[in-house]
mmCIF file with all atom_site columns, C-alpha atoms in Angstrom:
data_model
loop_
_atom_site.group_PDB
_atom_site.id
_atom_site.type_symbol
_atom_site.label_atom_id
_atom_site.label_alt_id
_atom_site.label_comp_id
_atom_site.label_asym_id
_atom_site.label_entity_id
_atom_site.label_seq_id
_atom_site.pdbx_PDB_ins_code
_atom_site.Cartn_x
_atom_site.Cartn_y
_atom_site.Cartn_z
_atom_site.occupancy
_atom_site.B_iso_or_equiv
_atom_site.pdbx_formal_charge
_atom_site.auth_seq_id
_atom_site.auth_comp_id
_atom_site.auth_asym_id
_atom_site.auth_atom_id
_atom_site.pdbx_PDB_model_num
ATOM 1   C CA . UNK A 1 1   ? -21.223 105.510 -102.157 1.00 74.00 ? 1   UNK A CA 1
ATOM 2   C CA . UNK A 1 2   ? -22.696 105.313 -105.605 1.00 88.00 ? 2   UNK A CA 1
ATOM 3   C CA . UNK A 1 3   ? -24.906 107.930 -106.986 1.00 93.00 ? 3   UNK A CA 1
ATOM 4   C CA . UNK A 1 4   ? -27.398 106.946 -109.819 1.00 95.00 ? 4   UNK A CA 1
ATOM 5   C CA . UNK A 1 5   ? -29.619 110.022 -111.784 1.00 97.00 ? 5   UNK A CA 1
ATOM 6   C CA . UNK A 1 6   ? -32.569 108.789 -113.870 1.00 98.00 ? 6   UNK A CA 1
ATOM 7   C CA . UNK A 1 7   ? -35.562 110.657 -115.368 1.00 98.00 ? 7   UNK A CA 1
ATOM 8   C CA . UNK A 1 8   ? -33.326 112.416 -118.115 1.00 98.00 ? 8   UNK A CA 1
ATOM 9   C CA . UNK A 1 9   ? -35.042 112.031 -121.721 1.00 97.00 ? 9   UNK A CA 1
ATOM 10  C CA . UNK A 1 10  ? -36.178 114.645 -124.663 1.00 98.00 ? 10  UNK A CA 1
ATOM 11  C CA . UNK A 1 11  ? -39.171 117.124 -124.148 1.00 98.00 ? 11  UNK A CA 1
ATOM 12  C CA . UNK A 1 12  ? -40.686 120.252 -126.095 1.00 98.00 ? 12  UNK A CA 1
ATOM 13  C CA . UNK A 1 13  ? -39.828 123.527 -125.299 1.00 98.00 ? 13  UNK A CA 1
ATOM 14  C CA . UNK A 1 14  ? -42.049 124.525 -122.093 1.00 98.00 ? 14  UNK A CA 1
ATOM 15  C CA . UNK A 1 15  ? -42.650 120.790 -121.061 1.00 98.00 ? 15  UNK A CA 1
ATOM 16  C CA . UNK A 1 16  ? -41.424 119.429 -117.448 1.00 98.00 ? 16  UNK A CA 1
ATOM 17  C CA . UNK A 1 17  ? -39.551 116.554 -116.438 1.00 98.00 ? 17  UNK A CA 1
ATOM 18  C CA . UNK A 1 18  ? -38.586 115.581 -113.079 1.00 98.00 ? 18  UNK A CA 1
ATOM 19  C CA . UNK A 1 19  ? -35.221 113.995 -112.367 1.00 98.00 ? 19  UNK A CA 1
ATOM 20  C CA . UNK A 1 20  ? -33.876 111.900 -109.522 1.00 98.00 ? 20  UNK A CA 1
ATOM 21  C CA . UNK A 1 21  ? -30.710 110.695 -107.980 1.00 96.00 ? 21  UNK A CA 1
ATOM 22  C CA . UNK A 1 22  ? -30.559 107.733 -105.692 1.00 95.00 ? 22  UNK A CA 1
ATOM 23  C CA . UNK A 1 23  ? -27.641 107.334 -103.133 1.00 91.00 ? 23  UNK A CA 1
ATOM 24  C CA . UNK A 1 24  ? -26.425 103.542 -102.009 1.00 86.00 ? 24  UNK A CA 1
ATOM 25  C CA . UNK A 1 25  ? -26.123 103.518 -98.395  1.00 73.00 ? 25  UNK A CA 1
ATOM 26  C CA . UNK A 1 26  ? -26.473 107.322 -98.116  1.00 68.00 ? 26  UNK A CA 1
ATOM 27  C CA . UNK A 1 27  ? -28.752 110.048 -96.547  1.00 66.00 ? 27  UNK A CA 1
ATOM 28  C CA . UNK A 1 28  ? -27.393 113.252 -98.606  1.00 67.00 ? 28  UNK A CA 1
ATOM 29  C CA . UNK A 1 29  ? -26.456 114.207 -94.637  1.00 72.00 ? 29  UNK A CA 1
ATOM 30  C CA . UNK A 1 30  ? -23.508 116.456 -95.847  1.00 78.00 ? 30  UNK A CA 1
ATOM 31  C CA . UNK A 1 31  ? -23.451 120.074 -96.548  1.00 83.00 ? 31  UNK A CA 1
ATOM 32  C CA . UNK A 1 32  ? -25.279 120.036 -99.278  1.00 92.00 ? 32  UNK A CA 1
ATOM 33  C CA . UNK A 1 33  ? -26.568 118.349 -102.616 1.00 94.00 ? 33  UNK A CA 1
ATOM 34  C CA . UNK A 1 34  ? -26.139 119.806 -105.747 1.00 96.00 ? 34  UNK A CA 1
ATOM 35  C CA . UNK A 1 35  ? -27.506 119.056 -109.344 1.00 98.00 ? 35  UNK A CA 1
ATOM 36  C CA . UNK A 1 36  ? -24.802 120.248 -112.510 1.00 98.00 ? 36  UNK A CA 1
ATOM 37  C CA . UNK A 1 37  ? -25.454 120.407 -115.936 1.00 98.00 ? 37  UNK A CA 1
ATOM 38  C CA . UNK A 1 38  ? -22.828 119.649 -118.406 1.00 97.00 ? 38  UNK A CA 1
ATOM 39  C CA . UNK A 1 39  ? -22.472 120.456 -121.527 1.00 97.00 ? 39  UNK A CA 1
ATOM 40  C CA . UNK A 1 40  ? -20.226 119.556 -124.255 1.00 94.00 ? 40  UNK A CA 1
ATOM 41  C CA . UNK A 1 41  ? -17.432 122.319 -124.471 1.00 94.00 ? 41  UNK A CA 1
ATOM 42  C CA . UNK A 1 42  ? -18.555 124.212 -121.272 1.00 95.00 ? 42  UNK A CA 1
ATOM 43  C CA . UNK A 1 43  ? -17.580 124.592 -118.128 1.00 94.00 ? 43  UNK A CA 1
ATOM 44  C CA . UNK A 1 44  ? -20.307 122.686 -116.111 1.00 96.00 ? 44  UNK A CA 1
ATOM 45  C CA . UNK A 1 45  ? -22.951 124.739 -114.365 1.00 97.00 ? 45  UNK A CA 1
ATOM 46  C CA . UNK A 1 46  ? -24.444 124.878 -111.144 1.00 98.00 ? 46  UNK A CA 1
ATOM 47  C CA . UNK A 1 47  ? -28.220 124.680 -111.179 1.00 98.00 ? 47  UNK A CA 1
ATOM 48  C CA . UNK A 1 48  ? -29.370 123.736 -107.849 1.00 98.00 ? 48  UNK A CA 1
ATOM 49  C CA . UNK A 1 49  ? -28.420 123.235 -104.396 1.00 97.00 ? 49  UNK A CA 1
ATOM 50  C CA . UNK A 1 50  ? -29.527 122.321 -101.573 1.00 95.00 ? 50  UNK A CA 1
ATOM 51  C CA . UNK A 1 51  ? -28.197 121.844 -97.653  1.00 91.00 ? 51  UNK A CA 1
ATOM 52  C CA . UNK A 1 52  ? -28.500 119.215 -94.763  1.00 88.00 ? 52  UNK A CA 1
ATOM 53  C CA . UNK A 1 53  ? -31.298 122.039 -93.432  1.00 89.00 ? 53  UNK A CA 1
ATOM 54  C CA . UNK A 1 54  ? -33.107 121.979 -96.311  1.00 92.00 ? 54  UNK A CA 1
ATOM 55  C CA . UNK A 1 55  ? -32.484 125.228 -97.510  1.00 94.00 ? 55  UNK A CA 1
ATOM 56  C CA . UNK A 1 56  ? -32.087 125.761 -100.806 1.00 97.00 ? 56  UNK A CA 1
ATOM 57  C CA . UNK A 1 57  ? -30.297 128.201 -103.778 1.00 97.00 ? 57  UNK A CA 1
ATOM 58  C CA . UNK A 1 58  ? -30.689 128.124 -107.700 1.00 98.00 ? 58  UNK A CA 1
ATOM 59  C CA . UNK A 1 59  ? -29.004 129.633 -110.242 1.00 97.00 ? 59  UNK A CA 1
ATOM 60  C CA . UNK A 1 60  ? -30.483 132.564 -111.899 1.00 97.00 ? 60  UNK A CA 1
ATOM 61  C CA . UNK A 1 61  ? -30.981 130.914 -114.631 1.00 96.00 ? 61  UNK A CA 1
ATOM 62  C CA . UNK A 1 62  ? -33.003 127.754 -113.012 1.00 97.00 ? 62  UNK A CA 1
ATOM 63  C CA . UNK A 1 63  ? -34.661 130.473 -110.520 1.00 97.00 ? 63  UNK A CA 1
ATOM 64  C CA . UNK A 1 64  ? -38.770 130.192 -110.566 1.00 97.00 ? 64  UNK A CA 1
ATOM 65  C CA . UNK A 1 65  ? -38.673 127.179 -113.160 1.00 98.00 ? 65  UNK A CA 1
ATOM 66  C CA . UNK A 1 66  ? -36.743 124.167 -111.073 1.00 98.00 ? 66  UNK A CA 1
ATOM 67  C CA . UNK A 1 67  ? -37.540 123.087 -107.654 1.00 98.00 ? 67  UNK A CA 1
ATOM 68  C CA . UNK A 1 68  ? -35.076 120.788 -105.818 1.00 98.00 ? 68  UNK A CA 1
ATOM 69  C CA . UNK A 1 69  ? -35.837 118.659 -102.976 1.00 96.00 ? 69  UNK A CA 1
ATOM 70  C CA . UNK A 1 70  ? -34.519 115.584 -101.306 1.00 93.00 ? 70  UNK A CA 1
ATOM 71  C CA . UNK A 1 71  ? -36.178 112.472 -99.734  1.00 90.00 ? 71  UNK A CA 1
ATOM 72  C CA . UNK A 1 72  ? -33.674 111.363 -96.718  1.00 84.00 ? 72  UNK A CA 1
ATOM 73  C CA . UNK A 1 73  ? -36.346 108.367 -96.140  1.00 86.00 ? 73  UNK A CA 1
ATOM 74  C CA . UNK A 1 74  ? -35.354 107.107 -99.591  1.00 89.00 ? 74  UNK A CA 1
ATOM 75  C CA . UNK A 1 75  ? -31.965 108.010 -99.784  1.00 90.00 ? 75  UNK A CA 1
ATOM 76  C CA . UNK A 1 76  ? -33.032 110.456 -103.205 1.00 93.00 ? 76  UNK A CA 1
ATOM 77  C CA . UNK A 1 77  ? -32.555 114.154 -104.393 1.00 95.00 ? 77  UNK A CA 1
ATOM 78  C CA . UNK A 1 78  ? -34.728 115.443 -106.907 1.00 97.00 ? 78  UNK A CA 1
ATOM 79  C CA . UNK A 1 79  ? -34.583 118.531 -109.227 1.00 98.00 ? 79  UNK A CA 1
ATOM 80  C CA . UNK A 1 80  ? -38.116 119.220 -111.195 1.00 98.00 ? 80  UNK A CA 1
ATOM 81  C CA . UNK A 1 81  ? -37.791 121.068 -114.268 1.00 98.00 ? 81  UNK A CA 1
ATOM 82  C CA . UNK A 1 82  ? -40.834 123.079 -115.078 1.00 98.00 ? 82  UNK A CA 1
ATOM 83  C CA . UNK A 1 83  ? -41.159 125.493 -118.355 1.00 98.00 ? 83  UNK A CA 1
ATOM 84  C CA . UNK A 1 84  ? -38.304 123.991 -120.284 1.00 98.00 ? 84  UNK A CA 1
ATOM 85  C CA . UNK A 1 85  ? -36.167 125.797 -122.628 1.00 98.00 ? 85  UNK A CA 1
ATOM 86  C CA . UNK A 1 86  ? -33.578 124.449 -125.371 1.00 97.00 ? 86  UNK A CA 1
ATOM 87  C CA . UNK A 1 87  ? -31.010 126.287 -123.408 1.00 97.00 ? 87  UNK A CA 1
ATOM 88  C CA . UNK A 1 88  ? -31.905 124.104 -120.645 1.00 98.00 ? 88  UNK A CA 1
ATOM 89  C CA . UNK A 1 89  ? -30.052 120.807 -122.452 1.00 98.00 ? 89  UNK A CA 1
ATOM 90  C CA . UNK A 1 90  ? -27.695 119.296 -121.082 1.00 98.00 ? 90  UNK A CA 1
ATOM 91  C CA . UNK A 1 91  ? -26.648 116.299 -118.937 1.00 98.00 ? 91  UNK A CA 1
ATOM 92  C CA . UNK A 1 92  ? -27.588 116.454 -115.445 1.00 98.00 ? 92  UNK A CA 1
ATOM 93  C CA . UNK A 1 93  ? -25.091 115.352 -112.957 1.00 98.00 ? 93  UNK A CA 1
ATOM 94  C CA . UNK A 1 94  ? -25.747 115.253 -109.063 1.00 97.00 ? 94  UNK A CA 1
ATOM 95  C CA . UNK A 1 95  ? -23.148 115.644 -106.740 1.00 95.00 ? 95  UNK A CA 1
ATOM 96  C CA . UNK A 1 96  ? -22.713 115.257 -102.485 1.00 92.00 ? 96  UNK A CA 1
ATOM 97  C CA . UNK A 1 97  ? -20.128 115.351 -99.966  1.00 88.00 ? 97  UNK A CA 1
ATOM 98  C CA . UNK A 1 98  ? -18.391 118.871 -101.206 1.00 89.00 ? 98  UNK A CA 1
ATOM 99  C CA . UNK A 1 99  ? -14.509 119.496 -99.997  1.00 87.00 ? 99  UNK A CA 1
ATOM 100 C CA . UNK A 1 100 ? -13.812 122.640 -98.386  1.00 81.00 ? 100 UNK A CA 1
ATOM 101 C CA . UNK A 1 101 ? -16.296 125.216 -96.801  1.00 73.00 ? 101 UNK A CA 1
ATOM 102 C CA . UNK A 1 102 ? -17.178 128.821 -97.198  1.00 77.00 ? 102 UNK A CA 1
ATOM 103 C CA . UNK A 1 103 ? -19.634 131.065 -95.319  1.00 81.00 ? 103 UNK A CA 1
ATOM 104 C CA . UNK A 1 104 ? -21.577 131.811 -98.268  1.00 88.00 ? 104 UNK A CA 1
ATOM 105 C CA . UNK A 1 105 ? -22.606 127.921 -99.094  1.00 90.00 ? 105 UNK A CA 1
ATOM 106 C CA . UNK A 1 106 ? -24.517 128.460 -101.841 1.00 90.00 ? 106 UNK A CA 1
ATOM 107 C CA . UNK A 1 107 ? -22.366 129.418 -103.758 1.00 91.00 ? 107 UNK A CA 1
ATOM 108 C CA . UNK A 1 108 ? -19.375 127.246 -102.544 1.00 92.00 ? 108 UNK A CA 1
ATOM 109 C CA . UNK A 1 109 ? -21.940 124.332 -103.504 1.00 94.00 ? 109 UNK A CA 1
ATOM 110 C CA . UNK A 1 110 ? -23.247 126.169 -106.679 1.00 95.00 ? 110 UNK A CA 1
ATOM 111 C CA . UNK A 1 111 ? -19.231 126.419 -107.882 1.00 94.00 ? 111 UNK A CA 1
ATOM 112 C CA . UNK A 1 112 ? -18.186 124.672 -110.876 1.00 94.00 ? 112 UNK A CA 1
ATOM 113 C CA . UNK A 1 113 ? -14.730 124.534 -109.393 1.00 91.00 ? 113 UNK A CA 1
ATOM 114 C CA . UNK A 1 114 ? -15.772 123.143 -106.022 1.00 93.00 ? 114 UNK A CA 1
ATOM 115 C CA . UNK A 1 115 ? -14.731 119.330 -105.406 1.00 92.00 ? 115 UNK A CA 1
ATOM 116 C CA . UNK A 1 116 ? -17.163 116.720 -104.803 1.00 93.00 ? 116 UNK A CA 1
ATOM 117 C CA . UNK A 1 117 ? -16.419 113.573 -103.129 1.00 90.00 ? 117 UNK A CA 1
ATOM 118 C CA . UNK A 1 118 ? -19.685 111.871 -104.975 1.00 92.00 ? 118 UNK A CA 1
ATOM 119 C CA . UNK A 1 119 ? -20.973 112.377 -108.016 1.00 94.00 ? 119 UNK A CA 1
ATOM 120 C CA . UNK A 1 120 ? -23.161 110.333 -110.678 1.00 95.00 ? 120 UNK A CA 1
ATOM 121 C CA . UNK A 1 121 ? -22.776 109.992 -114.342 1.00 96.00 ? 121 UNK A CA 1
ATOM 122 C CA . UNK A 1 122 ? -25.866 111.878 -115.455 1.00 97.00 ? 122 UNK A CA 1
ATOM 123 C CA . UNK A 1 123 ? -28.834 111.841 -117.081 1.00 98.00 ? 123 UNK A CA 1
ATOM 124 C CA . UNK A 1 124 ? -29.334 113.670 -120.268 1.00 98.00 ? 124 UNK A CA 1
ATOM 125 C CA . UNK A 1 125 ? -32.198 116.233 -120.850 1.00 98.00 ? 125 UNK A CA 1
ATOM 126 C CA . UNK A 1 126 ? -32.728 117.672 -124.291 1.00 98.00 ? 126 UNK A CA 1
ATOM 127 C CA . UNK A 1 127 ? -35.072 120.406 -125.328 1.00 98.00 ? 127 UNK A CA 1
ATOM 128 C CA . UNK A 1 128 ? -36.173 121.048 -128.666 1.00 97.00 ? 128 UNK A CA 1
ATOM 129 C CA . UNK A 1 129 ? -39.111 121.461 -130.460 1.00 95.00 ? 129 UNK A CA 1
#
């Protein structure tokens, strides 16, 4: 399974970009989907998640600003970034396929500890004016 993010580039504070991950010979049919940001010196962050229902959780920071949805048909998650701040940089992993289970699955897939089988290398966003 190979997991490829595009859409990533630099944008003014309170502009929107829409990103997108594209699974080879996969439906994002696990428990959920999640998009990370990573940046340089942190611990990597949980922004958005989603499950094989469709239901979805977000990060209070991402809350009311990012949507994230996923396209079985074409085998893509996406995460749309509305209102962007410079806080908001980063490089934007997705991940699938998470090890382990907990009842509360947002925020086992929201975890920056939990273990993904699949993950991409990213696509960088950067915010600044």
């Amino acid at each position: 399974v190979q997991l490829v993010e595009s859409g990533g580039g630099s944008v003014q504070p309170n502009g929107s970009l829409t990103l997108s991950c594209t699974a080879s010979g996969y439906r994002f049919r696990t428990l959920c989907a999640t998009w990370f940001r990573q940046v340089p010196g942190k611990k990597r962050e949980g922004i958005a998640t989603i499950d094989v229902d469709g239901s979805t959780r977000y990060a209070y920071s991402a809350k009311g600003r990012f949507t994230i949805s996923r396209d079985t048909n074409k085998n893509t998650l996406y995460l749309k970034m509305n209102n962007l701040r410079p806080e908001d940089t980063g490089m934007y992993i997705c991940a699938s396929d998470p090890m382990g289970s907990v009842p509360d699955w947002g925020s086992h897939c929201l975890s920056p500890t939990t273990w993904f089988n699949d993950q991409g290398q990213g696509t960088q966003v950067t915010v600044s004016s």
